[in-house]
PDB file of C-alpha atoms in Angstrom:
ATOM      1  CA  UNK A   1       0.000   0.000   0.000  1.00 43.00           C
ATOM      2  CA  UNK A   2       1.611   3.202  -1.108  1.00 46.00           C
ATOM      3  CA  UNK A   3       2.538   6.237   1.928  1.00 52.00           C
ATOM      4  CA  UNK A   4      -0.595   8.181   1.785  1.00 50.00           C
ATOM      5  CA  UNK A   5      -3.237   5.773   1.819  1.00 49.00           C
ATOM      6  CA  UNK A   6      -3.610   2.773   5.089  1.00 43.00           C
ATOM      7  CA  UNK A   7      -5.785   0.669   6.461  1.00 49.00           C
ATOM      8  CA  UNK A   8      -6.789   1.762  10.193  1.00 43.00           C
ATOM      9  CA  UNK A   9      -5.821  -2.168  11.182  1.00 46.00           C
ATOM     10  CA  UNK A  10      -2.667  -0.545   9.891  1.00 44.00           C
ATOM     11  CA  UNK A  11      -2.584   2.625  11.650  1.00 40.00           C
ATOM     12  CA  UNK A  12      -4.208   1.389  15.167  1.00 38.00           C
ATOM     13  CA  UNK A  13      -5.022  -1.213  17.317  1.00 35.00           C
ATOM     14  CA  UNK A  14      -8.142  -3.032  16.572  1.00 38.00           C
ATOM     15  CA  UNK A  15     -11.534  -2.338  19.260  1.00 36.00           C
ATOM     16  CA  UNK A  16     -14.096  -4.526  19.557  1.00 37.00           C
ATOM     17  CA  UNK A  17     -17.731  -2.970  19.112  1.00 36.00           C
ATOM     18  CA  UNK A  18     -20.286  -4.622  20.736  1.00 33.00           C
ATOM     19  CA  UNK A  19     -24.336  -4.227  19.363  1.00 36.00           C
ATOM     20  CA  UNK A  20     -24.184  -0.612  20.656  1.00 38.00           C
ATOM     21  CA  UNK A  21     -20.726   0.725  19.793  1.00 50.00           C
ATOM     22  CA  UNK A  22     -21.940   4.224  21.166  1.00 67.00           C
ATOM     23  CA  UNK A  23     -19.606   5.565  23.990  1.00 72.00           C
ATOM     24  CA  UNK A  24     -20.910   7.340  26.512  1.00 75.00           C
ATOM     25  CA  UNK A  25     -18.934  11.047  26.924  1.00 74.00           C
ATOM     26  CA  UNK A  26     -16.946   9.441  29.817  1.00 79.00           C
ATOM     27  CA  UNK A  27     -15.954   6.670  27.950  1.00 80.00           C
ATOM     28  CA  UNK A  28     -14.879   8.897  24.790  1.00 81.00           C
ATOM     29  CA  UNK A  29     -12.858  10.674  27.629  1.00 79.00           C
ATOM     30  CA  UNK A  30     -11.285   7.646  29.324  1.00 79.00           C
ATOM     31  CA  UNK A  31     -10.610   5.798  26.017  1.00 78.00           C
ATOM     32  CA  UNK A  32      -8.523   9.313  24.628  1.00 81.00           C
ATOM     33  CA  UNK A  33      -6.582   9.242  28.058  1.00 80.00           C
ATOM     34  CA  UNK A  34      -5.570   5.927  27.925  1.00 79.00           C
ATOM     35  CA  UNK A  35      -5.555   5.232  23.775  1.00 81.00           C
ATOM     36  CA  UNK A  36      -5.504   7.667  21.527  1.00 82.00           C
ATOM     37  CA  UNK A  37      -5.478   5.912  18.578  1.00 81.00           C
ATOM     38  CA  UNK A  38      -8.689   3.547  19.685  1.00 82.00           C
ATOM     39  CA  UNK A  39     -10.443   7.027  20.612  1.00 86.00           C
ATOM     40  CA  UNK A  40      -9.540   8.425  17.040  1.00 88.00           C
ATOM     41  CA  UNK A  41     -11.239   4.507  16.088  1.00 86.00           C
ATOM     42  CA  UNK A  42     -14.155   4.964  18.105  1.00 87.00           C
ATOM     43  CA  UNK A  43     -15.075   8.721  16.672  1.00 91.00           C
ATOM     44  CA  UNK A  44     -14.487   7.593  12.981  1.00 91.00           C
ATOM     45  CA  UNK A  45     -17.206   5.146  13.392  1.00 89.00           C
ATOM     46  CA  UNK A  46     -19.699   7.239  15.025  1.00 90.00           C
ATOM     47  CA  UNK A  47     -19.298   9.679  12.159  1.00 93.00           C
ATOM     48  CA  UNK A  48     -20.088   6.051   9.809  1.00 92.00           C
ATOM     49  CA  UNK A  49     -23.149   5.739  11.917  1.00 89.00           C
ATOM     50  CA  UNK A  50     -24.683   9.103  12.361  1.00 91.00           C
ATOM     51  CA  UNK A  51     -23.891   9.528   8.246  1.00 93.00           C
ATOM     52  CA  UNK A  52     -21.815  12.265   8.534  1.00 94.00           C
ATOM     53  CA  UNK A  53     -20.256  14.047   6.071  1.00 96.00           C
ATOM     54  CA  UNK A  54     -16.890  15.355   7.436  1.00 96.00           C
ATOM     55  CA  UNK A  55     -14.781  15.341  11.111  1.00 96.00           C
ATOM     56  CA  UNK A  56     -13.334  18.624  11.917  1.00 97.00           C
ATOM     57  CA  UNK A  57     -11.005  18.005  14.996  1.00 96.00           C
ATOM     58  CA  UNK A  58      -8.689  20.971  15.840  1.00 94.00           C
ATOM     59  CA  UNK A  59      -6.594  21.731  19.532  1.00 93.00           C
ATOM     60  CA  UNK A  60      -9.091  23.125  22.410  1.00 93.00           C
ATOM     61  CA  UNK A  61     -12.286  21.990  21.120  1.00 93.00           C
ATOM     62  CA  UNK A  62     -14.351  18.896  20.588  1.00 92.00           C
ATOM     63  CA  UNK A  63     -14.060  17.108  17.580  1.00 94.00           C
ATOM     64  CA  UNK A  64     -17.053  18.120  15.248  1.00 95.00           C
ATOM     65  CA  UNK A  65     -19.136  16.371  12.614  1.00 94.00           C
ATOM     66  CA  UNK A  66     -21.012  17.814   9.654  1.00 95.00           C
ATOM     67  CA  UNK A  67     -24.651  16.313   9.875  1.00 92.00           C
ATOM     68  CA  UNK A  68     -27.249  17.048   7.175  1.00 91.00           C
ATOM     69  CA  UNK A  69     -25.044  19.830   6.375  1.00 92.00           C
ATOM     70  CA  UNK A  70     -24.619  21.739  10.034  1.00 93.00           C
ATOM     71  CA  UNK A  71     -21.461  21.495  12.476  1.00 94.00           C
ATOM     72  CA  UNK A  72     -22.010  19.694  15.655  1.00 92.00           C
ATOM     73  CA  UNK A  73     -19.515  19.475  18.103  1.00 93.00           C
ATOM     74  CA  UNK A  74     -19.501  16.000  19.798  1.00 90.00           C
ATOM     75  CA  UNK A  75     -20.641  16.274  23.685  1.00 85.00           C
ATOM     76  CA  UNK A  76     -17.184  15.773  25.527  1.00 86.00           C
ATOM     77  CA  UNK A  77     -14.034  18.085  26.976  1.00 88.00           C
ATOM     78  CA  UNK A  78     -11.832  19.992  24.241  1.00 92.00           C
ATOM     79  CA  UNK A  79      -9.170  18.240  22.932  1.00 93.00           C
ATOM     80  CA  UNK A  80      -5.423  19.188  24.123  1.00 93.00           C
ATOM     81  CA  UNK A  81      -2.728  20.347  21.552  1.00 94.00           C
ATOM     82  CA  UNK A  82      -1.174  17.134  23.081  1.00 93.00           C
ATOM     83  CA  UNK A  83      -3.492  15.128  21.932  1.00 92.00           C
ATOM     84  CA  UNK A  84      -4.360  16.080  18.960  1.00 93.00           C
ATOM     85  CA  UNK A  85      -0.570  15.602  18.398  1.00 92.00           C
ATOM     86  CA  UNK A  86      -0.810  11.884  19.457  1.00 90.00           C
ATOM     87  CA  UNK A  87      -3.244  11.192  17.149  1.00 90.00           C
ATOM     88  CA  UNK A  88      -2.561  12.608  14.492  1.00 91.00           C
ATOM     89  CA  UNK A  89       0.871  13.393  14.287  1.00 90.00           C
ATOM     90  CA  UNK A  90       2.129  10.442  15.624  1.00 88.00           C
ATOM     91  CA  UNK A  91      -1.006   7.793  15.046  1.00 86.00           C
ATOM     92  CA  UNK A  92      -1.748   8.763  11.704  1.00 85.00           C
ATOM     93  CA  UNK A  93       1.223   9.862  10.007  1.00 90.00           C
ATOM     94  CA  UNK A  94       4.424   7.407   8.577  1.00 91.00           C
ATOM     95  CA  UNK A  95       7.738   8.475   9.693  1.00 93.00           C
ATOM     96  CA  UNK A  96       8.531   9.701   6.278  1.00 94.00           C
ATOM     97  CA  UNK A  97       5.033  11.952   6.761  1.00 94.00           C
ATOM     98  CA  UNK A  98       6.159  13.379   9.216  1.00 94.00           C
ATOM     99  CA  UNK A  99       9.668  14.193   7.651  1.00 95.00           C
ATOM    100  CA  UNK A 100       7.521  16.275   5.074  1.00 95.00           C
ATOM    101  CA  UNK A 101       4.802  17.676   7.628  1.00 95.00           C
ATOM    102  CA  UNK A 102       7.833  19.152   9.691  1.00 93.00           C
ATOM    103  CA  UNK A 103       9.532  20.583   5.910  1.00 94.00           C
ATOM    104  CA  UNK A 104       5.691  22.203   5.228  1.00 94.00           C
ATOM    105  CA  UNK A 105       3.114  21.291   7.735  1.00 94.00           C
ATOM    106  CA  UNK A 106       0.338  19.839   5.697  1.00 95.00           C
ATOM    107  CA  UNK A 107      -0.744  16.832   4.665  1.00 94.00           C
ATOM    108  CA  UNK A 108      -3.261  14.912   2.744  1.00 95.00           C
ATOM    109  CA  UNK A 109      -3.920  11.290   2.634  1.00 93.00           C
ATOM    110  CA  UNK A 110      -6.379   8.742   2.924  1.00 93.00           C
ATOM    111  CA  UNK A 111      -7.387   6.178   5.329  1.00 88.00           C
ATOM    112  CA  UNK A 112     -10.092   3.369   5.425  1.00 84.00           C
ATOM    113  CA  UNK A 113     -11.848   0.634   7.490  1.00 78.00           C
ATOM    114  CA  UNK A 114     -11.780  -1.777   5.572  1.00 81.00           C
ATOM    115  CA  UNK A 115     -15.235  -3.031   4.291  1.00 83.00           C
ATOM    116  CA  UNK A 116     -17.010   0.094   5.610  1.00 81.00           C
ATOM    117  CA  UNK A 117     -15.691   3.486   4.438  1.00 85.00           C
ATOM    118  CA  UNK A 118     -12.795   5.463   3.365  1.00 90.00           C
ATOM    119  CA  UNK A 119     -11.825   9.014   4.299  1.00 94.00           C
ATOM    120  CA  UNK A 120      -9.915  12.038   2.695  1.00 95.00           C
ATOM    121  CA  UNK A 121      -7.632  13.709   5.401  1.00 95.00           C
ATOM    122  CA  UNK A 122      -6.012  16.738   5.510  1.00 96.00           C
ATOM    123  CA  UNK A 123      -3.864  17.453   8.278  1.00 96.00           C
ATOM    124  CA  UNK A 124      -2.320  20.968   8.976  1.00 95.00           C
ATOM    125  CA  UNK A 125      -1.539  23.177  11.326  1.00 94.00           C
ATOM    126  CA  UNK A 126      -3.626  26.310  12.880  1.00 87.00           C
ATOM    127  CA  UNK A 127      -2.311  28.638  15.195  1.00 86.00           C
ATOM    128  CA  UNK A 128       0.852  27.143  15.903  1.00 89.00           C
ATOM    129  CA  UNK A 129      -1.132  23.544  16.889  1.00 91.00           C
ATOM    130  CA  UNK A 130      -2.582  20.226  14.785  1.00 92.00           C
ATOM    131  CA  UNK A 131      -5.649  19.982  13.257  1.00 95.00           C
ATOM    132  CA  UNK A 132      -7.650  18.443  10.771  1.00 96.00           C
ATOM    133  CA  UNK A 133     -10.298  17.133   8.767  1.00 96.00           C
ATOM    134  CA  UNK A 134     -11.482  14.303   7.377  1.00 96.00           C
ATOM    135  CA  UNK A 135     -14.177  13.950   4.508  1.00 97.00           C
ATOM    136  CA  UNK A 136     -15.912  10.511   4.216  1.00 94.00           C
ATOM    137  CA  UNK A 137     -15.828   9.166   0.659  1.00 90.00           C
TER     138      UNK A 137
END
């Protein structure tokens, strides 16, 4: 698979959904404290579910989905610049991604679960900090 395009089984370890993969806003909290990359998992999907069109995620707010064409921010606390570095930054990006993000700090790729859906990312910074945001194709 070339650089800018991997499988999240690539990019993170694998969670288990169970017949209500919904997590509650403590659980979104707990998972992002303890595993980033599941947390970045667990938000992809609930975009797939609520048929959203885009994730916005940026430092010092919630991550945000487009829904029938209006922004809603998800119900939890804002996301650090720290954390929005571990996900991204080092979660999502190859080594040699982040060779070029650190030359000119943007990035566009693509990223899929496989059998469900695939998303366009773009990855940049704002204000000195990480953000992004993902279109599902």
């Amino acid at each position: 698979m070339s650089d800018s395009v991997m499988t999240l089984e690539e990019l993170f370890s694998p969670i288990r959904f169970h017949d209500n993969p919904r997590l509650t806003e403590g659980e979104l909290q707990d998972l992002l404290a303890t595993n980033p990359r599941a947390f970045f998992d667990a938000i992809c999907m609930q975009a797939v579910e609520d048929n959203a069109s885009d994730i916005f995620w940026k430092a010092s707010s919630p991550p945000c989905l487009r829904l029938a064409g209006k922004v809603v921010q998800l119900d939890m606390q804002p996301l650090s610049p720290e954390q929005m570095e571990e996900i991204f930054f080092y979660g999502l990006m190859t080594e040699r991604q982040r060779e070029k993000f650190r030359d000119r700090p943007e990035l566009d790729t693509a990223i899929e679960i496989p059998g469900i859906i695939r998303f366009r990312v773009n990855v940049y910074k704002q204000r000195g900090a990480l953000a992004a945001v993902m279109r599902l194709i």
